[in-house]
GROMACS .gro file of C-alpha atoms in nm:
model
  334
    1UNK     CA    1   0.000   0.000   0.000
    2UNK     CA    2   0.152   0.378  -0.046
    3UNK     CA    3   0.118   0.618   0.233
    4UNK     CA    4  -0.042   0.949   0.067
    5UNK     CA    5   0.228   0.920  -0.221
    6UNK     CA    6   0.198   1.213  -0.472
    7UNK     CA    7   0.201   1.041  -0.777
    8UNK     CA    8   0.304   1.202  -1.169
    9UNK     CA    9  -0.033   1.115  -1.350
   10UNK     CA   10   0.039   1.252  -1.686
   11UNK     CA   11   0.132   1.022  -1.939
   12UNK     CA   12   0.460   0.977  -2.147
   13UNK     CA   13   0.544   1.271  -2.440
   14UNK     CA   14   0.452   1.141  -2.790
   15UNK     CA   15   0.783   1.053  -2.959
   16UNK     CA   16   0.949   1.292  -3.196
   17UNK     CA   17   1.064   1.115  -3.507
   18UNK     CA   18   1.346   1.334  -3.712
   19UNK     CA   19   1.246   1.284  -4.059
   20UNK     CA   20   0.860   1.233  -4.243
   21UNK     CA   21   0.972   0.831  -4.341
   22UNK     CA   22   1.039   0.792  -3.929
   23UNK     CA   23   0.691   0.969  -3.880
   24UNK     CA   24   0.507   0.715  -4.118
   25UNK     CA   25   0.702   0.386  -3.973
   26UNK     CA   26   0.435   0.373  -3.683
   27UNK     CA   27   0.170   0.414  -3.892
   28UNK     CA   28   0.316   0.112  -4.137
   29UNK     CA   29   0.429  -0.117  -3.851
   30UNK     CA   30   0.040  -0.059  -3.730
   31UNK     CA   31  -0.096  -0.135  -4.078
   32UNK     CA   32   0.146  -0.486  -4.087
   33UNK     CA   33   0.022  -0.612  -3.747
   34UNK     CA   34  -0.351  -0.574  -3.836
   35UNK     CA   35  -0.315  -0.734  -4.136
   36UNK     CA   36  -0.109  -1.079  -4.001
   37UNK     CA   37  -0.370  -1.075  -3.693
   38UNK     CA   38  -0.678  -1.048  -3.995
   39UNK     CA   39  -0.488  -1.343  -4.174
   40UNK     CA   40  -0.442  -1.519  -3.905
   41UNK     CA   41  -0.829  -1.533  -3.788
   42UNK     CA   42  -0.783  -1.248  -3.525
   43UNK     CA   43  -1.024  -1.001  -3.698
   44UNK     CA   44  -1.371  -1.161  -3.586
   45UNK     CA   45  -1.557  -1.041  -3.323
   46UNK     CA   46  -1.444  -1.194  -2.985
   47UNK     CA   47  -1.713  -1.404  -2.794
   48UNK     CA   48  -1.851  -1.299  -2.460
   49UNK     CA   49  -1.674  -1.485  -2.163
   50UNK     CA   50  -1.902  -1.690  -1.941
   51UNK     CA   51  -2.187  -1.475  -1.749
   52UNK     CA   52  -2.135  -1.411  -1.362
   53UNK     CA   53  -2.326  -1.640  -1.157
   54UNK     CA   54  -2.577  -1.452  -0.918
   55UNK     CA   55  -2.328  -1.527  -0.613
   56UNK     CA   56  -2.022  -1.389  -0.788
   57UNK     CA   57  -2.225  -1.011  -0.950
   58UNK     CA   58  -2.356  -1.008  -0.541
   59UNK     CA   59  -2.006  -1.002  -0.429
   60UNK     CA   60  -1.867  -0.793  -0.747
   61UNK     CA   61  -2.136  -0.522  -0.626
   62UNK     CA   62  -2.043  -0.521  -0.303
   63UNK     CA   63  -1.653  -0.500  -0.400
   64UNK     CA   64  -1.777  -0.153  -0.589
   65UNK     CA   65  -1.949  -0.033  -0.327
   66UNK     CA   66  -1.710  -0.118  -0.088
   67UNK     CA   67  -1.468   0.119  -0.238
   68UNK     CA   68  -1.665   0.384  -0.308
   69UNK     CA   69  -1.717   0.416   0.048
   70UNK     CA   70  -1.382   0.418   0.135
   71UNK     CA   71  -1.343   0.675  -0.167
   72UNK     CA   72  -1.587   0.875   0.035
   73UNK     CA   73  -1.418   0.848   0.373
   74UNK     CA   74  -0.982   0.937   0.230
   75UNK     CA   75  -1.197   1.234   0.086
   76UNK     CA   76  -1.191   1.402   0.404
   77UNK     CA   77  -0.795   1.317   0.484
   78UNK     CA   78  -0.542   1.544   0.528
   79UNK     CA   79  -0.170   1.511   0.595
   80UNK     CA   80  -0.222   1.150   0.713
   81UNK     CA   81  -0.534   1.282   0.940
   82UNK     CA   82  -0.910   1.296   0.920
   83UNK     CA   83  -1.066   1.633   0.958
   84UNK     CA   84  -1.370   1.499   1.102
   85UNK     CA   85  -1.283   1.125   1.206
   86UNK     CA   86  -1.610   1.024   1.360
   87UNK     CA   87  -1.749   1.117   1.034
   88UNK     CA   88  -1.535   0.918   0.811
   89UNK     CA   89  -1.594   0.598   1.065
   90UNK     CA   90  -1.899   0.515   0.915
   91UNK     CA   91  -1.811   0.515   0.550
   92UNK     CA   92  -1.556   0.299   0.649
   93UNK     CA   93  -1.712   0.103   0.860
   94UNK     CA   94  -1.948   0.039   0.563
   95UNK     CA   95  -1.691  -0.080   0.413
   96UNK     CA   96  -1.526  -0.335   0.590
   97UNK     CA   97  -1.881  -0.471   0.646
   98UNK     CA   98  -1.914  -0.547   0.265
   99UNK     CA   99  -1.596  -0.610   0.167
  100UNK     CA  100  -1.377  -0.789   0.438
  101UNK     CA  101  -1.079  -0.826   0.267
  102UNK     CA  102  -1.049  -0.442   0.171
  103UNK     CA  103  -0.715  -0.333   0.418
  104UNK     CA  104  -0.746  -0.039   0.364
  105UNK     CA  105  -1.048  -0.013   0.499
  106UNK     CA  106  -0.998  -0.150   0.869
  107UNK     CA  107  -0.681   0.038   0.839
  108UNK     CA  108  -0.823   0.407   0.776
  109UNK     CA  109  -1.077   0.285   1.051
  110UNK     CA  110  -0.828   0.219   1.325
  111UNK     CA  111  -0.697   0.572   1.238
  112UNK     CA  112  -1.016   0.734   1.275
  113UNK     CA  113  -1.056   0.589   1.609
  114UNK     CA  114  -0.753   0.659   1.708
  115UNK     CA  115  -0.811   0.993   1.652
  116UNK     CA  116  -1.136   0.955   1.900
  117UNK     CA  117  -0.891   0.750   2.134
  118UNK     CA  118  -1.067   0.467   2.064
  119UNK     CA  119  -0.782   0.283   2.151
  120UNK     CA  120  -0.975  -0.079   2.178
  121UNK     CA  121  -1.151  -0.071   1.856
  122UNK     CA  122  -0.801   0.066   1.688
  123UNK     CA  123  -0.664  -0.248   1.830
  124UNK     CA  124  -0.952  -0.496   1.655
  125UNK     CA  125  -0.891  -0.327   1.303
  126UNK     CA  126  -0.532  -0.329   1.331
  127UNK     CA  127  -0.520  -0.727   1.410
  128UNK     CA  128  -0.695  -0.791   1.098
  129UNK     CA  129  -0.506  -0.560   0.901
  130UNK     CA  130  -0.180  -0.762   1.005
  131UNK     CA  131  -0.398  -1.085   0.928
  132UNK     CA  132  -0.433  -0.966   0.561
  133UNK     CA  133  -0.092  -0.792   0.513
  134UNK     CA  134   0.111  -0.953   0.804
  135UNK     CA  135   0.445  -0.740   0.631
  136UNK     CA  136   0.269  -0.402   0.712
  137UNK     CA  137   0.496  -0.157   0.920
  138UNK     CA  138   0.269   0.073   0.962
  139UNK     CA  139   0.011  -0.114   1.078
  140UNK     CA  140   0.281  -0.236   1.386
  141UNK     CA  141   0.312   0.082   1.457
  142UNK     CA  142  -0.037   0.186   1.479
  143UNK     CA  143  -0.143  -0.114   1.699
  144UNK     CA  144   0.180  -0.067   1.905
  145UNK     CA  145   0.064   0.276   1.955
  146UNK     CA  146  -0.282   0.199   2.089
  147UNK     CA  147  -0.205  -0.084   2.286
  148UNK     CA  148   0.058   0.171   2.443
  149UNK     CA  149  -0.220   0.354   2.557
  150UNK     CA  150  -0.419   0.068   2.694
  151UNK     CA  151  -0.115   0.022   2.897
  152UNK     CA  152  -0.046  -0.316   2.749
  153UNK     CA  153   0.338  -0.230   2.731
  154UNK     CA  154   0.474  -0.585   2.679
  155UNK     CA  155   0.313  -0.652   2.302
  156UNK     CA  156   0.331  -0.300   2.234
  157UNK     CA  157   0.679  -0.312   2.276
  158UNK     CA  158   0.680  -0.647   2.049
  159UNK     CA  159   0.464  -0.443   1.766
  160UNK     CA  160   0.741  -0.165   1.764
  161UNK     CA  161   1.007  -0.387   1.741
  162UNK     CA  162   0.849  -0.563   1.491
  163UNK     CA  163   0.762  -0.201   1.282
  164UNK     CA  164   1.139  -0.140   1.333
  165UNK     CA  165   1.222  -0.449   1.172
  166UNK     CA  166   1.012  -0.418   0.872
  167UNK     CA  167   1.070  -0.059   0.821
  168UNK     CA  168   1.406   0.060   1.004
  169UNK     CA  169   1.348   0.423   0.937
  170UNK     CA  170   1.030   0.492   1.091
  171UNK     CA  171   1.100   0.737   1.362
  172UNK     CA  172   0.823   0.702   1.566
  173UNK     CA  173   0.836   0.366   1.610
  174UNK     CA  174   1.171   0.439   1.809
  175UNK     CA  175   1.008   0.719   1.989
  176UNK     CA  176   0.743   0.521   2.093
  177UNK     CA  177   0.936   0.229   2.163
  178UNK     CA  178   1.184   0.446   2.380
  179UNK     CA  179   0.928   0.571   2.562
  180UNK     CA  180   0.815   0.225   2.692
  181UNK     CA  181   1.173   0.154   2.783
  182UNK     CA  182   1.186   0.468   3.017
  183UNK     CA  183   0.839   0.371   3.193
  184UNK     CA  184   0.995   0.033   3.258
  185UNK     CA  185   1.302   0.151   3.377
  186UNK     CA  186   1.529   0.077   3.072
  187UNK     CA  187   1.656   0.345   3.048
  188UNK     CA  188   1.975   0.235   2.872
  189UNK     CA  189   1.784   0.123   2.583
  190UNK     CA  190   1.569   0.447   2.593
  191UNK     CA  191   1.852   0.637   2.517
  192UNK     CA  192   1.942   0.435   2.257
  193UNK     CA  193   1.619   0.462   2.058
  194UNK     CA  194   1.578   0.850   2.156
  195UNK     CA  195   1.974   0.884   1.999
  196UNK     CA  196   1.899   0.684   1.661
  197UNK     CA  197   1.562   0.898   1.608
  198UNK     CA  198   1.704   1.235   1.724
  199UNK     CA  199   1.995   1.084   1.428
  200UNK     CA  200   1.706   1.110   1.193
  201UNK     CA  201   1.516   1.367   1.276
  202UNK     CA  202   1.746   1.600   1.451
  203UNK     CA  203   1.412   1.908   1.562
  204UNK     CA  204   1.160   1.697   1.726
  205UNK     CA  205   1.070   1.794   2.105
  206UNK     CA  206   0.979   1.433   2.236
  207UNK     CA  207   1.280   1.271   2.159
  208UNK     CA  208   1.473   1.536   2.318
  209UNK     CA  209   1.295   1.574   2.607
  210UNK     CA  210   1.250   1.163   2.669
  211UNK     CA  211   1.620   1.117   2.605
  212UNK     CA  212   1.668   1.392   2.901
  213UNK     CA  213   1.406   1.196   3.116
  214UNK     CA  214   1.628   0.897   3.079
  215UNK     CA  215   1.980   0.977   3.126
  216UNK     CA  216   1.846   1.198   3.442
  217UNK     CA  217   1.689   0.871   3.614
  218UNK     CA  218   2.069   0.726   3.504
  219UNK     CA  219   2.228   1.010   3.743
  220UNK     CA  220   2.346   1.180   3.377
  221UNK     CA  221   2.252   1.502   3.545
  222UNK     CA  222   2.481   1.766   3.277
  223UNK     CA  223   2.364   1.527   3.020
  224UNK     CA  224   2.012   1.573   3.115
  225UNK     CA  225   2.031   1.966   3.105
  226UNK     CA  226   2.188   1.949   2.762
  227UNK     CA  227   1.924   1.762   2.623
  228UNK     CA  228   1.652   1.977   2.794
  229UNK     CA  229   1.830   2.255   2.644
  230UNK     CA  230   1.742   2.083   2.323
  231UNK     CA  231   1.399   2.026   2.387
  232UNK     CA  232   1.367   2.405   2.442
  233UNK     CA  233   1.516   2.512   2.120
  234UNK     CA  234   1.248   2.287   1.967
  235UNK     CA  235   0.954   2.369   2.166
  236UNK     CA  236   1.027   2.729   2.361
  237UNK     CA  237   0.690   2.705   2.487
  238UNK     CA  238   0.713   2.405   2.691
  239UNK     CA  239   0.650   2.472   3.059
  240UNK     CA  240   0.762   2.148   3.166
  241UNK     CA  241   1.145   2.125   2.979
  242UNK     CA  242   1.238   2.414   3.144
  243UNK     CA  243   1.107   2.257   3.514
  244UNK     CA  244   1.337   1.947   3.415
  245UNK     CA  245   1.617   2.169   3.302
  246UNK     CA  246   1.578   2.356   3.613
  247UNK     CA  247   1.615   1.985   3.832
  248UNK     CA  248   1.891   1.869   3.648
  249UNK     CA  249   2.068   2.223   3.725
  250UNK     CA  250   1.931   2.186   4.116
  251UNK     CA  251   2.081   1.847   4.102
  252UNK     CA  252   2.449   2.026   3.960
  253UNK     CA  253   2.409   2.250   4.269
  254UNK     CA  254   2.401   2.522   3.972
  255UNK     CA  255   2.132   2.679   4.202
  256UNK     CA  256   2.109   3.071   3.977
  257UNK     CA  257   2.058   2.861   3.615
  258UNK     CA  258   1.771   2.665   3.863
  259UNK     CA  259   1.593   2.928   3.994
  260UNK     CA  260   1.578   3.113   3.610
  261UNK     CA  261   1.443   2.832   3.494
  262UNK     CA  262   1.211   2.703   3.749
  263UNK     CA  263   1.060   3.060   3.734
  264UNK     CA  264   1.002   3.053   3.414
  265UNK     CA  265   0.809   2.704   3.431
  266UNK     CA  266   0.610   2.851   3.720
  267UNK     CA  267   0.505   3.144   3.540
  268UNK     CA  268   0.419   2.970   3.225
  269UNK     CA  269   0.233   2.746   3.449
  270UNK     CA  270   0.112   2.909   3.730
  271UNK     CA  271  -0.130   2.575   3.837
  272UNK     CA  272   0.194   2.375   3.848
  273UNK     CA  273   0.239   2.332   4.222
  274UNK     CA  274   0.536   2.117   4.196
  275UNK     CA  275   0.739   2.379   3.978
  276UNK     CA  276   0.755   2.592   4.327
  277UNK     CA  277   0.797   2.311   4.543
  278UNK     CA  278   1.180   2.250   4.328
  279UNK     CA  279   1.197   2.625   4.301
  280UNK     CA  280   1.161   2.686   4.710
  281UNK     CA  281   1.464   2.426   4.708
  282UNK     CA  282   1.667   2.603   4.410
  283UNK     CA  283   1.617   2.920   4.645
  284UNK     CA  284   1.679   2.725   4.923
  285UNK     CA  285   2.029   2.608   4.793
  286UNK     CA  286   2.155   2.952   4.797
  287UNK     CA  287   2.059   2.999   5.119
  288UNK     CA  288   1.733   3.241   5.067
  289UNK     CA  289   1.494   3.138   5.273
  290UNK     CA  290   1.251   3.457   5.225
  291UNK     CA  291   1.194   3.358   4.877
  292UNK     CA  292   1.199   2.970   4.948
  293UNK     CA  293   0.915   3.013   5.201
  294UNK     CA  294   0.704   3.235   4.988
  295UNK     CA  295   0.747   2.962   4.649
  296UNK     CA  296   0.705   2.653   4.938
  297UNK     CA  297   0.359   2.840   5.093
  298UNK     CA  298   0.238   2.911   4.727
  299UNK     CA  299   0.310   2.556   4.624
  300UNK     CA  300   0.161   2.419   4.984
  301UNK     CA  301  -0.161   2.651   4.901
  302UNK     CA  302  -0.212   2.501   4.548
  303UNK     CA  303  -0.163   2.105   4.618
  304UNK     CA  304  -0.448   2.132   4.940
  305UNK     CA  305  -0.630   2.327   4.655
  306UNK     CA  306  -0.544   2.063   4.402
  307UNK     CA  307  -0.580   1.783   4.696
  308UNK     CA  308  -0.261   1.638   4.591
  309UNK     CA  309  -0.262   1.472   4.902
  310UNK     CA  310   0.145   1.290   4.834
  311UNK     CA  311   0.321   1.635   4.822
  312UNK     CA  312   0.168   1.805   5.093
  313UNK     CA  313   0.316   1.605   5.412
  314UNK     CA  314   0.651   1.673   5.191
  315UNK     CA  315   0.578   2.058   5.197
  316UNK     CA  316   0.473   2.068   5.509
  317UNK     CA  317   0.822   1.982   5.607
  318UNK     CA  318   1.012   2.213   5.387
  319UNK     CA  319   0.792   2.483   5.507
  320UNK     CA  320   0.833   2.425   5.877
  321UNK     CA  321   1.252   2.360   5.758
  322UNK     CA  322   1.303   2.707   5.561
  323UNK     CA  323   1.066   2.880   5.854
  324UNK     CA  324   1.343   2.774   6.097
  325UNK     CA  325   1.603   2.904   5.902
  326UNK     CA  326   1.439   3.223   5.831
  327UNK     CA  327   1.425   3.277   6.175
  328UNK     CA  328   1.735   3.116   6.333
  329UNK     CA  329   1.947   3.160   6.057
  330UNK     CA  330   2.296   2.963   6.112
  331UNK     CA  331   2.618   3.217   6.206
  332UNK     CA  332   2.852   3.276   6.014
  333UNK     CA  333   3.186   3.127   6.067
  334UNK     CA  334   3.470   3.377   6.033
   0.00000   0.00000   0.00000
């Protein structure tokens, strides 16, 4: 199958012959052939092959119709994405109900529900797509994807292995399949499939920013930053690579690059209350505890708002920690 190739539909040039004997030697060669084929019996009227049985113009209908509905449904596909994909469900899904065997039809299907996070029913079309066309990267991919987010990590891993296998340049099948190594703690191999995408598509934000998830669960702290770094040049707008930047820096003890960016993430995300819990420790590093109290009782107010029940013993403590040393601050030894 071709994936939303642009295809030349014009036909050949006519060919130029140099001279008016070349232009007439088509014209003669045509003349030759009709007359052996005449000679040789070829120039009656050929008889009608055997008439359809009722059974086979049924399913030759249905073949037809079949197609025209998935003519109907691409109709509304753009850049490998339906416009409206609830919409273009039920052409499809008309279909694959009258012609099983069309692939491209449960394919476009799963799509459109994945769209709608239909993750199960993306699942069902994409095991009979691989029953019809069991060589099918893309269709790995896709039901790796969904069964990713159905949490079924072991055979989505196994479909994304298997995409990279039949296709070894399909980036996000190594995204994907990176990401799954991080959540299961691999993060060795995450960094390996983050490196060989980010090889082939050096601007996207995700592989980036896992690859810095990864190597700062491995302790790869400067590492980490770099690759956050990264992540930022791609997507300046993301709140939360400039809160990871700004741990990896906390982590360096590189407390001023911390605080700048843990700031930033705050303010771009002022609902965040876990951006000022790691900024009242940034400011906390450097030893002010006026501005770590006032991020730590800002954070402390939005997770009771937020009942985020986990972080607010935590808080609790830094609060009652940075009030002590606001008040009782250590001497300085000479």
């Amino acid at each position: 199958m071709v994936d939303f190739l642009l295809v030349h539909v014009d036909g050949p040039r006519p060919p130029r012959y140099p001279c008016p004997m070349m232009r007439r030697l088509p014209a003669l060669a045509l003349a030759l052939t009709l007359s052996v084929l005449f000679t040789a019996g070829y120039g009656c009227t050929p008889k009608p092959g055997p008439a359809l049985t009722p059974e086979q113009a049924r399913e030759e209908k249905q073949d037809s119709m079949a197609a025209g509905y998935l003519q109907t449904a691409m109709q509304d596909m753009h850049d490998g994405r339906f416009l409206a994909p609830e919409e273009a469900e039920t052409p499809l899904t008309k279909a694959a109900e009258l012609d099983p065997e069309l692939t491209d039809a449960f394919l476009y299907r799963a799509v459109a529900r994945i769209q709608q996070e239909k993750w199960a029913g993306a699942e069902l079309d994409l095991d009979r797509v691989i029953e019809l066309d069991p060589d099918m990267p893309r269709a790995f991919y896709l039901r790796g994807f969904a069964r990713l987010r159905q949490n079924k990590d072991t055979a989505a891993l196994q479909d994304l292995t298997r995409c990279i296998e039949l296709d070894d340049t399909r980036v996000d099948a190594y995204v994907q399949r990176g990401f799954l190594h991080n959540r299961a703690g691999q993060h060795q191999k995450a960094i390996d499939d983050f490196t060989q995408a980010i090889g082939m598509a050096p601007g996207r934000f995700d592989s980036y920013y896992q690859r810095g998830l990864a190597n700062e669960a491995l302790g790869r702290h400067y590492q980490a930053a770099q690759d956050f770094s990264n992540a930022i040049g791609a997507d300046p707008s993301s709140s939360r690579a400039f809160a990871q930047r700004g741990k990896s820096y906390l982590r360096l003890n590189v407390f001023g690059r911390a605080i700048q960016d843990l700031r930033q993430a705050a303010q771009m995300d002022p609902g965040a209350p876990e951006y000022l819990e790691m900024l009242a420790r940034a400011y906390a590093g450097r030893e002010d505890y006026a501005s770590a109290l006032k991020a730590i009782r800002r954070a402390l107010a939005l997770a009771r708002a937020r009942n985020i029940t986990d972080r607010v013993d935590i808080m609790e403590r830094l609060n009652a920690e940075y009030t002590a040393r606001f008040l009782h601050p250590e001497p300085l030894i000479p």
